[in-house]
C-alpha positions as a Python dict, from the first residue, in 0.01 Angstrom:
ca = {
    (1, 'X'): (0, 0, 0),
    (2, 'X'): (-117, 245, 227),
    (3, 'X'): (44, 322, 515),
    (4, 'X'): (-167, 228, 895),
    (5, 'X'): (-381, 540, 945),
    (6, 'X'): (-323, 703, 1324),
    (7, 'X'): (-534, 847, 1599),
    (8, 'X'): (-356, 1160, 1666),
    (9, 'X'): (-470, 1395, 1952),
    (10, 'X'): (-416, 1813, 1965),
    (11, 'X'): (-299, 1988, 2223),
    (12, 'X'): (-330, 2343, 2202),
    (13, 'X'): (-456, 2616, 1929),
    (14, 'X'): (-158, 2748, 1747),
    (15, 'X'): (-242, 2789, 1373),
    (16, 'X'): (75, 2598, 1264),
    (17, 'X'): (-27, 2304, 1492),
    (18, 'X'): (-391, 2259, 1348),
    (19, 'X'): (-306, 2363, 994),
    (20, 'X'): (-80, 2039, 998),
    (21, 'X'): (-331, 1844, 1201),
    (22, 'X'): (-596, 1914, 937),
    (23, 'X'): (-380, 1823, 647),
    (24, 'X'): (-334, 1489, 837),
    (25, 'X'): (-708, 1452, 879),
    (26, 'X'): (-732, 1511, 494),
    (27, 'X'): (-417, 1193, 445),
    (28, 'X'): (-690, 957, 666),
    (29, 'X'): (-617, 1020, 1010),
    (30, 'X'): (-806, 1060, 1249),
    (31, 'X'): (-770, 1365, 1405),
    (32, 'X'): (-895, 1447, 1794),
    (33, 'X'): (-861, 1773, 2000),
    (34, 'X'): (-750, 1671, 2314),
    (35, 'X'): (-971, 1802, 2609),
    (36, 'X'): (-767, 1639, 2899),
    (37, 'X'): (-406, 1459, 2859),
    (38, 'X'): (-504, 1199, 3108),
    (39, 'X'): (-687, 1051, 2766),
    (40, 'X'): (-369, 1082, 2572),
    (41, 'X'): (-360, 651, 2580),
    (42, 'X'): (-573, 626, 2318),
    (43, 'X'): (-394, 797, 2078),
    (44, 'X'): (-95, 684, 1876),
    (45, 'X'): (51, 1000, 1777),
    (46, 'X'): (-10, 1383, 1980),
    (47, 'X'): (67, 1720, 1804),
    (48, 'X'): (157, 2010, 2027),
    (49, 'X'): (22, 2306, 1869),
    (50, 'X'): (226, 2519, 2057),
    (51, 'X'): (435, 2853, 1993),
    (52, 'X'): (771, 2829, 2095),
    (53, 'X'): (686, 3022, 2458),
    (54, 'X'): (394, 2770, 2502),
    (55, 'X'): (587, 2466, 2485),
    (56, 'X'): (746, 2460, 2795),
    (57, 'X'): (405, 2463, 2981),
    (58, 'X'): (248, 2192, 2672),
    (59, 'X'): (517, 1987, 2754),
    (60, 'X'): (463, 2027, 3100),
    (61, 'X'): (96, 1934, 3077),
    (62, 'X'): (116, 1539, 2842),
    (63, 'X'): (482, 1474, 3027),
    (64, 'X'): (284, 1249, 3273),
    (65, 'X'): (61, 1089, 3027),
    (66, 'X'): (257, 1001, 2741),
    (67, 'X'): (428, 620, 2665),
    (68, 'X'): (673, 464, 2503),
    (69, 'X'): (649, 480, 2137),
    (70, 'X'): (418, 753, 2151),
    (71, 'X'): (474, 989, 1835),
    (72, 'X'): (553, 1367, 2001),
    (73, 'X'): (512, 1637, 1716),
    (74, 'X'): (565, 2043, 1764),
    (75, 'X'): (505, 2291, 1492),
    (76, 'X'): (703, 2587, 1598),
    (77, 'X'): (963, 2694, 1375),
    (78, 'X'): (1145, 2894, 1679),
    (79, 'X'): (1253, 2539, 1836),
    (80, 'X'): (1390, 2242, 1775),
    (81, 'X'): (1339, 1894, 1865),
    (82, 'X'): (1574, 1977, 2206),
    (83, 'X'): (1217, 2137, 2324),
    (84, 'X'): (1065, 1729, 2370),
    (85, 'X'): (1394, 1587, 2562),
    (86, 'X'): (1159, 1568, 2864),
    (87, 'X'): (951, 1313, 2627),
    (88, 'X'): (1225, 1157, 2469),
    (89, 'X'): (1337, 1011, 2787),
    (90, 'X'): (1006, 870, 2849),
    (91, 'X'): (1050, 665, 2527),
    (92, 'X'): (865, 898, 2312),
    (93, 'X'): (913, 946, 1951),
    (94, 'X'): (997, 1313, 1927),
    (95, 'X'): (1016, 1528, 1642),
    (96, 'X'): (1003, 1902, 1509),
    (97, 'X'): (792, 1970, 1221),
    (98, 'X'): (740, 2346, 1125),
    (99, 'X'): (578, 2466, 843),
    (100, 'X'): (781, 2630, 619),
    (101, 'X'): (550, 2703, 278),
    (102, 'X'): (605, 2377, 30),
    (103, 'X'): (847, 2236, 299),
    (104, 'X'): (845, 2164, 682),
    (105, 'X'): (1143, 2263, 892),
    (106, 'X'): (1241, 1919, 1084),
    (107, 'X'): (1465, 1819, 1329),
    (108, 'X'): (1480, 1532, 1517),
    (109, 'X'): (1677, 1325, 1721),
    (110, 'X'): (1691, 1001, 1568),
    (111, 'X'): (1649, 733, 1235),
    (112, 'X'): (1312, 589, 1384),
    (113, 'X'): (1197, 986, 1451),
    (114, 'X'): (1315, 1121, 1076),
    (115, 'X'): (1165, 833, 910),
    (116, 'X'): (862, 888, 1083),
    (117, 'X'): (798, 1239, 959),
    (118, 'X'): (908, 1142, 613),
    (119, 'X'): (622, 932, 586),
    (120, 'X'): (375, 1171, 737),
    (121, 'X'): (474, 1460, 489),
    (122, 'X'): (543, 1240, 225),
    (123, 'X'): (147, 1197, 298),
    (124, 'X'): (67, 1594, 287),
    (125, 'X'): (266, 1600, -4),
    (126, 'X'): (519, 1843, 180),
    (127, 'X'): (900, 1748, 177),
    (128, 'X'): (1160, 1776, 512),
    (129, 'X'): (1424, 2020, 507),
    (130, 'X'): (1678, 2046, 785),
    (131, 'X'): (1743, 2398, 998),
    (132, 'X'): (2014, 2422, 1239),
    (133, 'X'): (1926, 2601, 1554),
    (134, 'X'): (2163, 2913, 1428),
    (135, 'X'): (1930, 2958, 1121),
    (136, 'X'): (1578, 2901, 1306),
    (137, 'X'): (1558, 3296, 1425),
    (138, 'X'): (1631, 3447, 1102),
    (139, 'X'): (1433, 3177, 841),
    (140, 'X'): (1124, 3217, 1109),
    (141, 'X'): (1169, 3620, 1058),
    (142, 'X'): (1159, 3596, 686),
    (143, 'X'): (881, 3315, 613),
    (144, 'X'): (633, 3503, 897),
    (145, 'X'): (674, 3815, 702),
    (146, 'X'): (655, 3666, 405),
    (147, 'X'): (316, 3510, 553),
    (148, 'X'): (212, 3829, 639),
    (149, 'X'): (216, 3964, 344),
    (150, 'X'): (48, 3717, 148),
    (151, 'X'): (-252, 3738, 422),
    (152, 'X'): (-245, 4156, 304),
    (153, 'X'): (-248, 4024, -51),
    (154, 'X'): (-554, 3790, -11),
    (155, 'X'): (-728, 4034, 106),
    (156, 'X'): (-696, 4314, -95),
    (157, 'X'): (-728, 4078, -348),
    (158, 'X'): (-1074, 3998, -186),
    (159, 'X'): (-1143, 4351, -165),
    (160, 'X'): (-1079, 4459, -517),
    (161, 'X'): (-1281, 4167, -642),
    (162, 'X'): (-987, 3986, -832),
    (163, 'X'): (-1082, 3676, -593),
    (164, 'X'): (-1351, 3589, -423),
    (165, 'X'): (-1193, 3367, -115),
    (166, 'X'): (-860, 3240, 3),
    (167, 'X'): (-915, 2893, -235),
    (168, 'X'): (-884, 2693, 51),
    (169, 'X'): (-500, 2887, 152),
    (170, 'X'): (-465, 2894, 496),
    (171, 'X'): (-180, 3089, 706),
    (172, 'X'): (31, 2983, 1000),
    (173, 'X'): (-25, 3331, 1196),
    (174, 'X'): (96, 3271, 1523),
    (175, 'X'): (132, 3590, 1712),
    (176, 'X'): (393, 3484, 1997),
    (177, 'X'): (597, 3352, 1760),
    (178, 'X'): (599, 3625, 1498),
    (179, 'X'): (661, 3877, 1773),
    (180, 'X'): (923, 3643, 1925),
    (181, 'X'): (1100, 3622, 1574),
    (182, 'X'): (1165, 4024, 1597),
    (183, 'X'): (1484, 4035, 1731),
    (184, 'X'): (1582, 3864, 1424),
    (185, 'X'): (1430, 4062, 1180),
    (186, 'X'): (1595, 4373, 1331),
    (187, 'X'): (1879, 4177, 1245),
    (188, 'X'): (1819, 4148, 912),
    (189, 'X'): (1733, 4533, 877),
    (190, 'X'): (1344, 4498, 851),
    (191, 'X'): (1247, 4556, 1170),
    (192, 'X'): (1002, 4883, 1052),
    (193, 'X'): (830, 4676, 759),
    (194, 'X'): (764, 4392, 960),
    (195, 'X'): (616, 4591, 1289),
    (196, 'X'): (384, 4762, 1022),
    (197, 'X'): (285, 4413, 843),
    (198, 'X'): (256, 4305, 1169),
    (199, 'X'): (7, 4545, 1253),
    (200, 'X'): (-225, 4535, 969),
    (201, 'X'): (-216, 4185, 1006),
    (202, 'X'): (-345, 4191, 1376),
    (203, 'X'): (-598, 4460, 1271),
    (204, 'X'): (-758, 4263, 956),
    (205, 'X'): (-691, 3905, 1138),
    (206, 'X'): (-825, 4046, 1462),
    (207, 'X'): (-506, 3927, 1611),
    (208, 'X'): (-539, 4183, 1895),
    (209, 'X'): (-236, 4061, 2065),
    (210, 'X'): (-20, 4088, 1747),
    (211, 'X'): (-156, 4442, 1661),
    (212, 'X'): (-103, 4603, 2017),
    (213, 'X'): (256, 4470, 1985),
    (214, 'X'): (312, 4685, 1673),
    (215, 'X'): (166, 4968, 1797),
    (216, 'X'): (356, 4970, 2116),
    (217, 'X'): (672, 4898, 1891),
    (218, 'X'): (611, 5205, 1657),
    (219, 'X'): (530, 5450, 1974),
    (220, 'X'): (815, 5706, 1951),
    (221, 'X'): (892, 5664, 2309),
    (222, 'X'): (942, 5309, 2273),
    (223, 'X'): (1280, 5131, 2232),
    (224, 'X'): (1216, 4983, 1850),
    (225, 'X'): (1496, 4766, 1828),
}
């Protein structure tokens, strides 16, 4: 038996955010960018595709719309489910879902919350995997260079011919929160790689924001740590 399909609004553009909304849509949803939260009562479920610096303000703008009950998704993989307790109190059902490759980092603060997004990936065919807050920094350093790279892949691949398209891949580039993972990948020792990733990426994805970033990072009079 199929499980009741939702009405599930948008809020914001963050890749991660409508990558999982569109994967939803694909499950049966139905999916609906939300043009002003004053609307959000006709929805049973809202994602906030926000990067970890935008959710304070996303938050900010559905905290006086949202009602009991009312399913609460973010998508960024720099913060947990601690980012909704303004919703929570309200009564909503809040949860953390980032995406993480063939898994979504979740975290949430209760049984009715987890089995919620259990069902929902169970749906996209994706499976939950639990990251503390201690671990978010580093695992977001690795998987957005890892992302990066396979976006520099796909196209060269393009470009030498060996493949015509992506075949339907799609990549969570989000350029706040790669840059806001750095810190972390200095960490880790792969703080020149990743500036220089990062900046082909924002040249070929036309990710201006991420690609001034790097470039400012690599200038010789700049602090690069």
């Amino acid at each position: 038996m199929q499980a009741p399909r939702m009405r599930v609004a948008v809020w914001g553009n963050s890749r991660a955010g409508i990558n999982f909304a569109r994967r939803l849509e694909l499950a049966g949803h139905t999916i609906e960018r939300l043009g002003d939260p004053a609307q959000l009562d006709r929805f049973d479920a809202l994602i906030l595709a926000a990067t970890a610096r935008e959710l304070e303000g996303a938050v900010g703008d559905v905290e006086k719309h949202v009602r009991p009950r009312q399913i609460v998704i973010h998508t960024s993989l720099l913060a947990g489910v601690e980012a909704l307790d303004e919703l929570e109190t309200q009564g909503c059902v809040t949860i953390a879902a980032a995406p993480m490759g063939d898994s979504y980092a979740v975290s949430s603060p209760d049984e009715v919350a987890e089995t919620v997004i259990s069902l929902l990936l169970s749906e996209i065919h994706q499976t939950a995997e639990t990251v503390t807050e201690a671990q978010r920094a580093e695992r977001a350093a690795r998987l957005f260079y890892a992302e990066m790279l396979a976006a520099l892949t796909a196209w060269a691949s393009i470009k030498a011919e060996i493949i015509e398209d992506f075949m339907g891949s799609s990549f969570d580039l989000d350029a706040d929160d790669i840059i806001d993972a750095y810190p972390a990948a200095v960490e880790l020792g792969m703080a020149r790689n990743y500036r220089d990733v990062a900046r082909m990426v924002g040249e070929q994805e036309k990710i201006e924001e991420l690609e001034l970033w790097a470039v400012r990072k690599e200038a010789p009079w700049q602090n690069n740590s």
